[in-house]
Amino acid sequence: MNLENLQSKTPLIVRWINQTLAAHAHNARSVADYGFKRLPDFYSPDLLRQTKVIVLPRVPVPPLGNLGLPEFAAFEQGKFAGITFKDTYFIQASQAANESIHFHELVHVVQWTHLGVEPFLLAYAAGLATNGYQDSPLEVMAYDLQGCFDRNDKPYEVEPVIRDKLDKLYP
């Protein structure tokens, strides 16, 4: 991965994200509106109220190849149940009632918020380029925490755990 090329393309990715969020804003609902039973045991009421969810038949993935980043073609072709951009995530319609997927995407919301837009994008891309999707650090974190949720581990405040893990990964 060419870090300079990626950094030069970041504004294009951010513009695509902003346009995508704006185009679908009329369909956004807060996570709190879903009335999930267990998410409030892990996430703050503020985060659940402020985070937006957009349900679509297929989640939008940035056209990274067209933006000059062909090395991310495999990610671009992925069929994801959800994808997060800033304080909003898109979820595949067939997964809209799946509380576990919402948990996972909320991990990414906290990551975006804590790291900031450009640092998140660079960290995510570096993780993909170095380790692939499943083993990228930000995905490993989300899947590990989701696994705790799925195992019905004792509820805890997950947001400070995420921030602490991020501070150790990206000091």
PDB file of N, CA and C in Angstrom, residues 68-135:
ATOM      1  N   GLY A  68      -8.987   5.633  -7.545  1.00  0.00           N
ATOM      2  CA  GLY A  68      -7.544   5.504  -7.699  1.00  0.00           C
ATOM      3  C   GLY A  68      -6.874   4.592  -6.694  1.00  0.00           C
ATOM      4  N   LEU A  69      -7.663   3.679  -6.083  1.00  0.00           N
ATOM      5  CA  LEU A  69      -7.113   2.742  -5.104  1.00  0.00           C
ATOM      6  C   LEU A  69      -7.459   1.301  -5.495  1.00  0.00           C
ATOM      7  N   PRO A  70      -6.917   0.822  -6.606  1.00  0.00           N
ATOM      8  CA  PRO A  70      -7.270  -0.514  -7.088  1.00  0.00           C
ATOM      9  C   PRO A  70      -6.840  -1.639  -6.146  1.00  0.00           C
ATOM     10  N   GLU A  71      -5.896  -1.364  -5.245  1.00  0.00           N
ATOM     11  CA  GLU A  71      -5.451  -2.402  -4.320  1.00  0.00           C
ATOM     12  C   GLU A  71      -6.537  -2.824  -3.327  1.00  0.00           C
ATOM     13  N   PHE A  72      -7.628  -2.075  -3.276  1.00  0.00           N
ATOM     14  CA  PHE A  72      -8.732  -2.413  -2.377  1.00  0.00           C
ATOM     15  C   PHE A  72      -9.929  -2.991  -3.127  1.00  0.00           C
ATOM     16  N   ALA A  73      -9.693  -3.538  -4.302  1.00  0.00           N
ATOM     17  CA  ALA A  73     -10.768  -4.105  -5.125  1.00  0.00           C
ATOM     18  C   ALA A  73     -11.505  -5.229  -4.403  1.00  0.00           C
ATOM     19  N   ALA A  74     -10.790  -6.075  -3.680  1.00  0.00           N
ATOM     20  CA  ALA A  74     -11.446  -7.185  -2.972  1.00  0.00           C
ATOM     21  C   ALA A  74     -12.415  -6.656  -1.930  1.00  0.00           C
ATOM     22  N   PHE A  75     -12.018  -5.613  -1.204  1.00  0.00           N
ATOM     23  CA  PHE A  75     -12.927  -5.018  -0.221  1.00  0.00           C
ATOM     24  C   PHE A  75     -14.135  -4.410  -0.917  1.00  0.00           C
ATOM     25  N   GLU A  76     -13.870  -3.721  -2.005  1.00  0.00           N
ATOM     26  CA  GLU A  76     -14.943  -3.061  -2.757  1.00  0.00           C
ATOM     27  C   GLU A  76     -15.987  -4.065  -3.248  1.00  0.00           C
ATOM     28  N   GLN A  77     -15.571  -5.275  -3.549  1.00  0.00           N
ATOM     29  CA  GLN A  77     -16.484  -6.310  -4.050  1.00  0.00           C
ATOM     30  C   GLN A  77     -17.173  -7.081  -2.939  1.00  0.00           C
ATOM     31  N   GLY A  78     -16.831  -6.792  -1.677  1.00  0.00           N
ATOM     32  CA  GLY A  78     -17.396  -7.528  -0.543  1.00  0.00           C
ATOM     33  C   GLY A  78     -18.903  -7.375  -0.430  1.00  0.00           C
ATOM     34  N   LYS A  79     -19.514  -8.396   0.089  1.00  0.00           N
ATOM     35  CA  LYS A  79     -20.960  -8.376   0.370  1.00  0.00           C
ATOM     36  C   LYS A  79     -21.109  -8.321   1.886  1.00  0.00           C
ATOM     37  N   PHE A  80     -21.315  -7.136   2.406  1.00  0.00           N
ATOM     38  CA  PHE A  80     -21.320  -6.913   3.840  1.00  0.00           C
ATOM     39  C   PHE A  80     -22.738  -6.778   4.386  1.00  0.00           C
ATOM     40  N   ALA A  81     -22.932  -7.242   5.610  1.00  0.00           N
ATOM     41  CA  ALA A  81     -24.224  -7.081   6.286  1.00  0.00           C
ATOM     42  C   ALA A  81     -24.388  -5.643   6.756  1.00  0.00           C
ATOM     43  N   GLY A  82     -23.274  -4.985   7.037  1.00  0.00           N
ATOM     44  CA  GLY A  82     -23.317  -3.600   7.487  1.00  0.00           C
ATOM     45  C   GLY A  82     -22.026  -2.899   7.159  1.00  0.00           C
ATOM     46  N   ILE A  83     -22.094  -1.567   7.118  1.00  0.00           N
ATOM     47  CA  ILE A  83     -20.897  -0.751   6.915  1.00  0.00           C
ATOM     48  C   ILE A  83     -21.146   0.587   7.599  1.00  0.00           C
ATOM     49  N   THR A  84     -20.121   1.085   8.253  1.00  0.00           N
ATOM     50  CA  THR A  84     -20.241   2.302   9.049  1.00  0.00           C
ATOM     51  C   THR A  84     -19.457   3.441   8.412  1.00  0.00           C
ATOM     52  N   PHE A  85     -20.094   4.618   8.399  1.00  0.00           N
ATOM     53  CA  PHE A  85     -19.450   5.849   7.980  1.00  0.00           C
ATOM     54  C   PHE A  85     -19.775   6.909   9.029  1.00  0.00           C
ATOM     55  N   LYS A  86     -18.762   7.303   9.762  1.00  0.00           N
ATOM     56  CA  LYS A  86     -18.908   8.335  10.798  1.00  0.00           C
ATOM     57  C   LYS A  86     -19.902   7.876  11.864  1.00  0.00           C
ATOM     58  N   ASP A  87     -20.982   8.634  12.075  1.00  0.00           N
ATOM     59  CA  ASP A  87     -21.957   8.298  13.116  1.00  0.00           C
ATOM     60  C   ASP A  87     -23.191   7.588  12.548  1.00  0.00           C
ATOM     61  N   THR A  88     -23.038   7.014  11.377  1.00  0.00           N
ATOM     62  CA  THR A  88     -24.151   6.368  10.682  1.00  0.00           C
ATOM     63  C   THR A  88     -23.679   5.031  10.127  1.00  0.00           C
ATOM     64  N   TYR A  89     -24.546   4.043  10.217  1.00  0.00           N
ATOM     65  CA  TYR A  89     -24.206   2.804   9.525  1.00  0.00           C
ATOM     66  C   TYR A  89     -25.365   2.345   8.674  1.00  0.00           C
ATOM     67  N   PHE A  90     -24.991   1.695   7.589  1.00  0.00           N
ATOM     68  CA  PHE A  90     -25.937   1.081   6.672  1.00  0.00           C
ATOM     69  C   PHE A  90     -25.997  -0.394   7.032  1.00  0.00           C
ATOM     70  N   ILE A  91     -27.194  -0.936   6.958  1.00  0.00           N
ATOM     71  CA  ILE A  91     -27.363  -2.353   7.263  1.00  0.00           C
ATOM     72  C   ILE A  91     -28.239  -2.982   6.189  1.00  0.00           C
ATOM     73  N   GLN A  92     -27.861  -4.171   5.801  1.00  0.00           N
ATOM     74  CA  GLN A  92     -28.621  -4.919   4.795  1.00  0.00           C
ATOM     75  C   GLN A  92     -30.023  -5.182   5.350  1.00  0.00           C
ATOM     76  N   ALA A  93     -31.035  -4.986   4.530  1.00  0.00           N
ATOM     77  CA  ALA A  93     -32.426  -5.122   4.969  1.00  0.00           C
ATOM     78  C   ALA A  93     -32.692  -6.467   5.646  1.00  0.00           C
ATOM     79  N   SER A  94     -32.093  -7.520   5.150  1.00  0.00           N
ATOM     80  CA  SER A  94     -32.325  -8.846   5.730  1.00  0.00           C
ATOM     81  C   SER A  94     -31.742  -8.963   7.139  1.00  0.00           C
ATOM     82  N   GLN A  95     -30.877  -8.016   7.531  1.00  0.00           N
ATOM     83  CA  GLN A  95     -30.229  -8.052   8.846  1.00  0.00           C
ATOM     84  C   GLN A  95     -30.720  -6.952   9.791  1.00  0.00           C
ATOM     85  N   ALA A  96     -31.724  -6.202   9.383  1.00  0.00           N
ATOM     86  CA  ALA A  96     -32.151  -5.034  10.151  1.00  0.00           C
ATOM     87  C   ALA A  96     -32.577  -5.368  11.576  1.00  0.00           C
ATOM     88  N   ALA A  97     -33.092  -6.546  11.818  1.00  0.00           N
ATOM     89  CA  ALA A  97     -33.528  -6.933  13.166  1.00  0.00           C
ATOM     90  C   ALA A  97     -32.453  -7.693  13.937  1.00  0.00           C
ATOM     91  N   ASN A  98     -31.281  -7.856  13.344  1.00  0.00           N
ATOM     92  CA  ASN A  98     -30.201  -8.630  13.966  1.00  0.00           C
ATOM     93  C   ASN A  98     -29.419  -7.727  14.929  1.00  0.00           C
ATOM     94  N   GLU A  99     -29.718  -7.860  16.204  1.00  0.00           N
ATOM     95  CA  GLU A  99     -29.108  -6.997  17.219  1.00  0.00           C
ATOM     96  C   GLU A  99     -27.587  -7.145  17.252  1.00  0.00           C
ATOM     97  N   SER A 100     -27.097  -8.321  16.965  1.00  0.00           N
ATOM     98  CA  SER A 100     -25.658  -8.572  16.973  1.00  0.00           C
ATOM     99  C   SER A 100     -24.937  -7.738  15.906  1.00  0.00           C
ATOM    100  N   ILE A 101     -25.512  -7.623  14.725  1.00  0.00           N
ATOM    101  CA  ILE A 101     -24.902  -6.807  13.657  1.00  0.00           C
ATOM    102  C   ILE A 101     -24.887  -5.337  14.078  1.00  0.00           C
ATOM    103  N   HIS A 102     -25.968  -4.895  14.713  1.00  0.00           N
ATOM    104  CA  HIS A 102     -26.006  -3.517  15.201  1.00  0.00           C
ATOM    105  C   HIS A 102     -24.894  -3.295  16.235  1.00  0.00           C
ATOM    106  N   PHE A 103     -24.699  -4.278  17.123  1.00  0.00           N
ATOM    107  CA  PHE A 103     -23.632  -4.180  18.115  1.00  0.00           C
ATOM    108  C   PHE A 103     -22.290  -3.970  17.408  1.00  0.00           C
ATOM    109  N   HIS A 104     -22.022  -4.788  16.406  1.00  0.00           N
ATOM    110  CA  HIS A 104     -20.759  -4.721  15.659  1.00  0.00           C
ATOM    111  C   HIS A 104     -20.573  -3.345  15.021  1.00  0.00           C
ATOM    112  N   GLU A 105     -21.592  -2.852  14.365  1.00  0.00           N
ATOM    113  CA  GLU A 105     -21.472  -1.566  13.679  1.00  0.00           C
ATOM    114  C   GLU A 105     -21.309  -0.420  14.674  1.00  0.00           C
ATOM    115  N   LEU A 106     -21.898  -0.562  15.852  1.00  0.00           N
ATOM    116  CA  LEU A 106     -21.713   0.464  16.880  1.00  0.00           C
ATOM    117  C   LEU A 106     -20.263   0.516  17.364  1.00  0.00           C
ATOM    118  N   VAL A 107     -19.576  -0.620  17.374  1.00  0.00           N
ATOM    119  CA  VAL A 107     -18.144  -0.602  17.680  1.00  0.00           C
ATOM    120  C   VAL A 107     -17.443   0.320  16.686  1.00  0.00           C
ATOM    121  N   HIS A 108     -17.783   0.194  15.416  1.00  0.00           N
ATOM    122  CA  HIS A 108     -17.157   1.041  14.393  1.00  0.00           C
ATOM    123  C   HIS A 108     -17.523   2.516  14.572  1.00  0.00           C
ATOM    124  N   VAL A 109     -18.736   2.807  15.000  1.00  0.00           N
ATOM    125  CA  VAL A 109     -19.120   4.206  15.256  1.00  0.00           C
ATOM    126  C   VAL A 109     -18.194   4.795  16.323  1.00  0.00           C
ATOM    127  N   VAL A 110     -17.974   4.052  17.392  1.00  0.00           N
ATOM    128  CA  VAL A 110     -17.082   4.532  18.458  1.00  0.00           C
ATOM    129  C   VAL A 110     -15.660   4.690  17.916  1.00  0.00           C
ATOM    130  N   GLN A 111     -15.223   3.773  17.071  1.00  0.00           N
ATOM    131  CA  GLN A 111     -13.890   3.879  16.463  1.00  0.00           C
ATOM    132  C   GLN A 111     -13.770   5.155  15.628  1.00  0.00           C
ATOM    133  N   TRP A 112     -14.764   5.401  14.774  1.00  0.00           N
ATOM    134  CA  TRP A 112     -14.755   6.608  13.931  1.00  0.00           C
ATOM    135  C   TRP A 112     -14.689   7.852  14.819  1.00  0.00           C
ATOM    136  N   THR A 113     -15.527   7.877  15.845  1.00  0.00           N
ATOM    137  CA  THR A 113     -15.624   9.050  16.715  1.00  0.00           C
ATOM    138  C   THR A 113     -14.313   9.280  17.458  1.00  0.00           C
ATOM    139  N   HIS A 114     -13.745   8.218  17.988  1.00  0.00           N
ATOM    140  CA  HIS A 114     -12.541   8.356  18.805  1.00  0.00           C
ATOM    141  C   HIS A 114     -11.315   8.700  17.959  1.00  0.00           C
ATOM    142  N   LEU A 115     -11.167   8.063  16.828  1.00  0.00           N
ATOM    143  CA  LEU A 115      -9.987   8.301  15.993  1.00  0.00           C
ATOM    144  C   LEU A 115     -10.115   9.564  15.147  1.00  0.00           C
ATOM    145  N   GLY A 116     -11.322   9.886  14.708  1.00  0.00           N
ATOM    146  CA  GLY A 116     -11.523  10.971  13.755  1.00  0.00           C
ATOM    147  C   GLY A 116     -11.592  10.394  12.345  1.00  0.00           C
ATOM    148  N   VAL A 117     -12.143  11.142  11.426  1.00  0.00           N
ATOM    149  CA  VAL A 117     -12.432  10.633  10.085  1.00  0.00           C
ATOM    150  C   VAL A 117     -11.164  10.188   9.340  1.00  0.00           C
ATOM    151  N   GLU A 118     -10.221  11.088   9.131  1.00  0.00           N
ATOM    152  CA  GLU A 118      -9.033  10.710   8.348  1.00  0.00           C
ATOM    153  C   GLU A 118      -8.197   9.641   9.059  1.00  0.00           C
ATOM    154  N   PRO A 119      -7.923   9.782  10.366  1.00  0.00           N
ATOM    155  CA  PRO A 119      -7.163   8.718  11.033  1.00  0.00           C
ATOM    156  C   PRO A 119      -7.870   7.365  10.982  1.00  0.00           C
ATOM    157  N   PHE A 120      -9.204   7.367  11.098  1.00  0.00           N
ATOM    158  CA  PHE A 120      -9.928   6.098  10.987  1.00  0.00           C
ATOM    159  C   PHE A 120      -9.711   5.502   9.606  1.00  0.00           C
ATOM    160  N   LEU A 121      -9.923   6.303   8.564  1.00  0.00           N
ATOM    161  CA  LEU A 121      -9.784   5.797   7.194  1.00  0.00           C
ATOM    162  C   LEU A 121      -8.383   5.248   6.940  1.00  0.00           C
ATOM    163  N   LEU A 122      -7.374   5.957   7.403  1.00  0.00           N
ATOM    164  CA  LEU A 122      -5.999   5.502   7.195  1.00  0.00           C
ATOM    165  C   LEU A 122      -5.713   4.222   7.982  1.00  0.00           C
ATOM    166  N   ALA A 123      -6.187   4.162   9.228  1.00  0.00           N
ATOM    167  CA  ALA A 123      -5.976   2.954  10.045  1.00  0.00           C
ATOM    168  C   ALA A 123      -6.715   1.769   9.445  1.00  0.00           C
ATOM    169  N   TYR A 124      -7.942   2.002   8.991  1.00  0.00           N
ATOM    170  CA  TYR A 124      -8.728   0.905   8.419  1.00  0.00           C
ATOM    171  C   TYR A 124      -8.064   0.391   7.138  1.00  0.00           C
ATOM    172  N   ALA A 125      -7.651   1.320   6.283  1.00  0.00           N
ATOM    173  CA  ALA A 125      -7.009   0.934   5.020  1.00  0.00           C
ATOM    174  C   ALA A 125      -5.692   0.210   5.271  1.00  0.00           C
ATOM    175  N   ALA A 126      -4.900   0.702   6.211  1.00  0.00           N
ATOM    176  CA  ALA A 126      -3.631   0.038   6.528  1.00  0.00           C
ATOM    177  C   ALA A 126      -3.887  -1.379   7.036  1.00  0.00           C
ATOM    178  N   GLY A 127      -4.916  -1.538   7.866  1.00  0.00           N
ATOM    179  CA  GLY A 127      -5.267  -2.864   8.369  1.00  0.00           C
ATOM    180  C   GLY A 127      -5.700  -3.803   7.262  1.00  0.00           C
ATOM    181  N   LEU A 128      -6.485  -3.292   6.331  1.00  0.00           N
ATOM    182  CA  LEU A 128      -6.912  -4.104   5.184  1.00  0.00           C
ATOM    183  C   LEU A 128      -5.723  -4.503   4.319  1.00  0.00           C
ATOM    184  N   ALA A 129      -4.883  -3.528   4.015  1.00  0.00           N
ATOM    185  CA  ALA A 129      -3.753  -3.779   3.125  1.00  0.00           C
ATOM    186  C   ALA A 129      -2.760  -4.763   3.737  1.00  0.00           C
ATOM    187  N   THR A 130      -2.559  -4.674   5.024  1.00  0.00           N
ATOM    188  CA  THR A 130      -1.569  -5.506   5.701  1.00  0.00           C
ATOM    189  C   THR A 130      -2.097  -6.880   6.079  1.00  0.00           C
ATOM    190  N   ASN A 131      -3.351  -6.931   6.519  1.00  0.00           N
ATOM    191  CA  ASN A 131      -3.876  -8.154   7.125  1.00  0.00           C
ATOM    192  C   ASN A 131      -5.097  -8.755   6.437  1.00  0.00           C
ATOM    193  N   GLY A 132      -5.711  -8.044   5.500  1.00  0.00           N
ATOM    194  CA  GLY A 132      -6.970  -8.494   4.924  1.00  0.00           C
ATOM    195  C   GLY A 132      -8.119  -8.114   5.843  1.00  0.00           C
ATOM    196  N   TYR A 133      -9.330  -8.281   5.356  1.00  0.00           N
ATOM    197  CA  TYR A 133     -10.521  -7.839   6.094  1.00  0.00           C
ATOM    198  C   TYR A 133     -10.649  -8.516   7.464  1.00  0.00           C
ATOM    199  N   GLN A 134     -10.673  -9.838   7.498  1.00  0.00           N
ATOM    200  CA  GLN A 134     -10.929 -10.579   8.744  1.00  0.00           C
ATOM    201  C   GLN A 134      -9.888 -10.311   9.819  1.00  0.00           C
ATOM    202  N   ASP A 135      -8.646 -10.049   9.428  1.00  0.00           N
ATOM    203  CA  ASP A 135      -7.578  -9.878  10.402  1.00  0.00           C
ATOM    204  C   ASP A 135      -7.131  -8.428  10.579  1.00  0.00           C
TER     205      ASP A 135
END
